[in-house]
Coordinates of C-alpha atoms in Angstrom, one line a residue:
M1 CA -195.4 -136.5 -76.4
H2 CA -195.7 -134.4 -73.3
Q3 CA -191.9 -134.5 -72.7
F4 CA -191.6 -132.2 -75.8
T5 CA -194.1 -129.6 -74.7
P6 CA -191.7 -127.5 -72.6
M7 CA -189.1 -127.5 -75.3
A8 CA -191.4 -126.4 -78.0
Q9 CA -191.5 -122.8 -77.0
P10 CA -189.3 -120.3 -78.9
V11 CA -186.7 -118.9 -76.6
P12 CA -185.7 -115.3 -77.0
R13 CA -182.1 -114.0 -76.5
T14 CA -183.3 -111.8 -73.6
S15 CA -186.5 -111.4 -71.7
D16 CA -187.6 -108.4 -73.8
S17 CA -186.3 -109.6 -77.2
S18 CA -188.7 -111.1 -79.7
S19 CA -187.2 -111.0 -83.2
I20 CA -185.4 -113.9 -84.7
A21 CA -182.4 -111.7 -85.4
E22 CA -182.1 -110.8 -81.7
T23 CA -182.5 -114.5 -80.9
W24 CA -179.1 -115.3 -82.6
A25 CA -177.3 -112.0 -82.1
D26 CA -174.0 -112.5 -80.3
R27 CA -174.7 -116.1 -79.4
R28 CA -171.7 -118.3 -79.4
V29 CA -172.3 -121.4 -81.5
G30 CA -169.9 -124.4 -81.7
I31 CA -170.2 -126.7 -84.7
T32 CA -168.4 -130.0 -85.1
G33 CA -167.8 -131.1 -88.6
A34 CA -167.7 -127.4 -89.5
G35 CA -165.5 -128.1 -92.5
G36 CA -168.2 -130.1 -94.3
E37 CA -170.9 -128.9 -96.5
L38 CA -173.6 -128.6 -93.8
G39 CA -171.2 -127.2 -91.3
R40 CA -170.2 -124.4 -93.8
A41 CA -173.8 -123.7 -94.7
L42 CA -174.9 -123.5 -91.0
T43 CA -171.9 -121.2 -90.4
R44 CA -172.9 -118.8 -93.2
R45 CA -176.6 -118.7 -92.1
L46 CA -175.7 -118.2 -88.4
R47 CA -173.2 -115.5 -89.1
Q48 CA -175.9 -113.7 -91.2
R49 CA -178.0 -113.7 -88.1
G50 CA -175.3 -112.2 -85.9
A51 CA -174.0 -115.3 -84.2
W52 CA -170.3 -115.9 -83.3
V53 CA -169.4 -119.3 -84.7
V54 CA -166.7 -121.5 -83.4
A55 CA -165.6 -124.3 -85.8
L56 CA -164.7 -127.6 -84.0
S57 CA -163.1 -129.7 -86.7
H58 CA -160.7 -132.6 -87.2
R59 CA -159.3 -130.6 -90.2
H60 CA -156.7 -127.9 -89.9
K61 CA -157.9 -124.3 -90.5
P62 CA -158.0 -123.5 -94.2
T63 CA -155.4 -121.1 -95.4
E64 CA -158.1 -119.1 -97.2
L65 CA -161.1 -118.6 -94.9
N66 CA -163.8 -116.0 -95.8
S67 CA -163.8 -113.5 -92.9
L68 CA -167.4 -112.6 -93.6
T69 CA -169.0 -116.0 -94.0
G70 CA -166.6 -118.4 -92.3
P71 CA -166.3 -119.1 -88.5
Q72 CA -164.7 -116.5 -86.3
E73 CA -162.7 -119.2 -84.4
W74 CA -161.3 -122.5 -85.5
I75 CA -160.4 -125.2 -83.0
C76 CA -158.9 -128.6 -84.0
W77 CA -159.8 -131.7 -82.0
S78 CA -159.8 -135.5 -82.3
C79 CA -162.3 -138.1 -81.3
G80 CA -161.3 -139.6 -77.9
K81 CA -160.0 -136.3 -76.7
E82 CA -163.3 -134.6 -75.9
E83 CA -162.1 -133.4 -72.5
Q84 CA -159.7 -131.0 -74.2
L85 CA -162.8 -129.0 -75.4
D86 CA -164.2 -128.3 -72.0
S87 CA -163.1 -124.7 -71.8
T88 CA -164.5 -124.1 -75.2
L89 CA -167.8 -125.9 -74.6
R90 CA -168.4 -123.9 -71.4
G91 CA -168.6 -120.7 -73.3
L92 CA -171.1 -121.8 -75.9
D93 CA -174.7 -121.0 -76.1
L94 CA -175.3 -123.7 -78.7
L95 CA -173.4 -126.9 -79.6
V96 CA -174.2 -128.5 -82.9
L97 CA -172.9 -132.1 -83.1
N98 CA -172.6 -132.6 -86.8
H99 CA -169.4 -134.5 -87.5
G100 CA -169.5 -137.9 -89.2
I101 CA -168.1 -140.4 -91.7
N102 CA -169.7 -142.7 -94.2
P103 CA -167.8 -145.9 -95.1
G104 CA -170.3 -146.9 -97.7
G105 CA -170.4 -150.7 -98.2
D106 CA -167.2 -151.3 -96.2
Q107 CA -168.1 -153.6 -93.4
S108 CA -164.7 -154.5 -92.1
P109 CA -164.2 -154.4 -88.3
E110 CA -161.9 -151.5 -88.7
S111 CA -164.6 -149.5 -90.6
L112 CA -167.3 -150.5 -88.2
N113 CA -165.2 -149.4 -85.2
K114 CA -164.4 -146.1 -86.8
A115 CA -168.0 -145.4 -87.8
L116 CA -169.2 -146.1 -84.3
E117 CA -166.5 -144.0 -82.7
V118 CA -166.9 -141.0 -84.9
N119 CA -170.7 -141.0 -85.6
A120 CA -171.9 -142.2 -82.2
L121 CA -169.5 -142.6 -79.3
S122 CA -167.6 -139.3 -79.7
Q123 CA -170.9 -137.4 -80.1
W124 CA -172.3 -139.2 -77.0
R125 CA -169.2 -138.2 -75.0
L126 CA -169.5 -134.6 -76.1
L127 CA -173.2 -134.6 -75.3
Q128 CA -172.5 -135.7 -71.8
R129 CA -169.7 -133.2 -71.3
F130 CA -171.8 -130.4 -72.5
E131 CA -174.7 -131.4 -70.2
Q132 CA -172.4 -131.7 -67.1
L133 CA -170.6 -128.4 -67.5
E134 CA -171.3 -125.9 -64.7
R135 CA -172.3 -122.5 -66.0
N136 CA -173.1 -119.2 -64.2
L137 CA -175.5 -117.7 -66.7
P138 CA -176.9 -114.1 -66.1
P139 CA -180.7 -114.0 -65.8
D140 CA -181.2 -112.4 -69.2
R141 CA -179.4 -115.2 -71.0
C142 CA -181.3 -118.1 -72.5
P143 CA -180.3 -121.6 -71.5
P144 CA -177.7 -123.4 -73.7
E145 CA -178.9 -125.7 -76.5
L146 CA -177.5 -128.9 -77.9
W147 CA -178.4 -130.1 -81.4
V148 CA -177.5 -133.6 -82.6
N149 CA -177.5 -134.5 -86.3
T150 CA -178.6 -138.2 -86.5
S151 CA -179.7 -138.4 -90.2
E152 CA -182.8 -140.2 -91.4
A153 CA -180.4 -143.2 -91.7
E154 CA -181.5 -143.7 -88.1
I155 CA -184.7 -145.2 -89.5
Q156 CA -184.2 -145.6 -93.3
P157 CA -181.6 -147.5 -95.4
A158 CA -178.6 -145.4 -96.5
L159 CA -176.7 -148.0 -98.5
S160 CA -174.1 -148.0 -95.8
P161 CA -174.6 -150.6 -93.0
A162 CA -171.9 -149.1 -90.8
Y163 CA -173.3 -145.6 -91.2
E164 CA -176.9 -146.8 -90.5
L165 CA -175.8 -148.7 -87.4
S166 CA -173.9 -145.8 -85.9
K167 CA -176.7 -143.3 -86.6
R168 CA -179.3 -145.6 -85.0
L169 CA -177.1 -145.8 -81.9
I170 CA -176.7 -142.0 -81.5
G171 CA -180.4 -141.5 -82.4
Q172 CA -181.4 -144.0 -79.7
L173 CA -179.1 -142.3 -77.1
V174 CA -180.7 -138.9 -77.8
S175 CA -184.1 -140.4 -77.4
L176 CA -183.0 -141.8 -74.1
R177 CA -181.9 -138.3 -72.9
W178 CA -185.3 -136.9 -74.0
S179 CA -186.9 -139.5 -71.8
A180 CA -185.2 -138.2 -68.6
P181 CA -187.7 -136.9 -66.0
R182 CA -188.8 -133.3 -66.5
Q183 CA -187.1 -132.0 -63.4
E184 CA -183.8 -133.4 -64.6
R185 CA -184.2 -132.2 -68.2
N186 CA -185.0 -128.7 -67.0
K187 CA -181.5 -128.4 -65.5
L188 CA -179.9 -129.5 -68.8
P189 CA -179.3 -127.8 -72.1
K190 CA -182.3 -127.8 -74.4
L191 CA -181.9 -130.9 -76.7
R192 CA -182.9 -131.0 -80.3
K193 CA -182.5 -133.8 -82.8
L194 CA -181.8 -133.1 -86.5
V195 CA -183.1 -135.9 -88.8
L196 CA -181.9 -135.0 -92.2
G197 CA -182.4 -136.5 -95.6
P198 CA -179.8 -136.8 -98.4
F199 CA -178.1 -133.6 -99.2
R200 CA -175.2 -133.0 -101.5
S201 CA -171.8 -133.3 -99.7
D202 CA -168.5 -135.2 -99.7
L203 CA -170.3 -138.0 -97.9
N204 CA -173.1 -138.1 -100.4
P205 CA -172.4 -136.4 -103.8
I206 CA -175.8 -137.4 -105.2
G207 CA -177.9 -135.9 -102.5
V208 CA -181.2 -134.4 -103.7
M209 CA -181.1 -131.3 -101.5
S210 CA -178.5 -128.6 -101.1
A211 CA -176.7 -128.1 -97.8
D212 CA -177.7 -124.4 -97.8
F213 CA -181.4 -125.4 -98.2
V214 CA -181.1 -127.9 -95.3
A215 CA -179.3 -125.3 -93.1
G216 CA -182.1 -122.8 -93.7
Q217 CA -184.8 -125.3 -92.8
I218 CA -182.9 -126.3 -89.7
L219 CA -182.8 -122.7 -88.4
W220 CA -186.4 -122.0 -89.5
Q221 CA -187.7 -125.0 -87.5
A222 CA -185.5 -124.2 -84.6
D223 CA -186.9 -120.6 -84.6
L224 CA -190.4 -122.3 -84.4
G225 CA -189.2 -124.1 -81.2
L226 CA -189.4 -127.6 -82.6
P227 CA -187.3 -130.2 -80.7
L228 CA -187.5 -132.7 -83.5
I229 CA -186.3 -131.1 -86.7
I230 CA -186.9 -133.1 -89.8
V231 CA -185.6 -132.0 -93.3
T232 CA -186.3 -134.6 -96.0
P233 CA -188.3 -135.0 -99.2
N234 CA -189.2 -138.5 -98.0
P235 CA -192.8 -138.5 -96.6
I236 CA -192.2 -141.8 -94.8
T237 CA -189.6 -140.2 -92.6
L238 CA -191.9 -137.2 -92.0
L239 CA -194.7 -139.5 -90.8
A240 CA -192.7 -142.2 -89.1
M241 CA -190.1 -140.3 -87.1
P242 CA -192.5 -138.5 -84.7
L243 CA -194.4 -141.8 -84.1
I244 CA -191.1 -143.6 -83.5
E245 CA -190.1 -141.0 -81.0
L246 CA -193.4 -141.2 -79.3
G247 CA -193.0 -145.0 -79.0
R248 CA -189.5 -144.6 -77.6
L249 CA -190.6 -142.0 -75.1
T250 CA -193.4 -144.1 -73.9
Y251 CA -191.2 -147.2 -73.6
N252 CA -188.3 -145.4 -71.9
R253 CA -190.4 -143.5 -69.4
F254 CA -192.4 -146.6 -68.5
L255 CA -189.1 -148.4 -67.6
W256 CA -187.3 -145.4 -66.2
T257 CA -185.1 -145.9 -63.2
N258 CA -182.1 -143.9 -62.2
R259 CA -179.9 -146.0 -59.9
R260 CA -176.9 -144.0 -58.8
D261 CA -173.6 -145.5 -57.7
P262 CA -173.3 -145.5 -53.9

């Protein structure tokens, strides 16, 4: 997967910084779905490392928010109004797309539409806006990063057809962006995909992993420079996901064209 090679190098905060702590110190991190279990766990972990966390949530700011472990900023937004976040996105070093819903077995058109909108289309719009923003970064600042939580439901059953469908869609879209020519990708934020197994949350109260464990694994693998971050106890996903991405990359690059509108 030669496309992943340039993204697999750890990126320091400055040209003479090497420690993990300095990598995250003072970086501005925006997290959608920040009010959920994983969002809160990532916030705690990132704040411990010195990051400034901006919560991007559909929920209103809690009346009681821990000033030491909670996000320093809280911004409410709604799917379909992604353009209202432009000023916030422009100031971020990292955007984590983590929001989502799980309708379970509900397969009504309304539930399908909502799952596709929240889990896939709104994330795709935010991904595009974050990529297209113009930034004037000082030379000692590392390029911005974009992490997308697709879930292992992208390739495995999750007992929720609407959830699986929406996760497959956003997963395929991320794979398409990975397949862009190197000269194009080098001008864009570094893109990482988070493929996560079942962890305990409001969406999945019987998950086998804790959200804090998953958050720790995500940051550890990110510090290693991995573009494809997989956290799951399922060996099938660990083996199959890299092969699937290799197949997608080969297929997409073989057929790549970029016809621009006149």
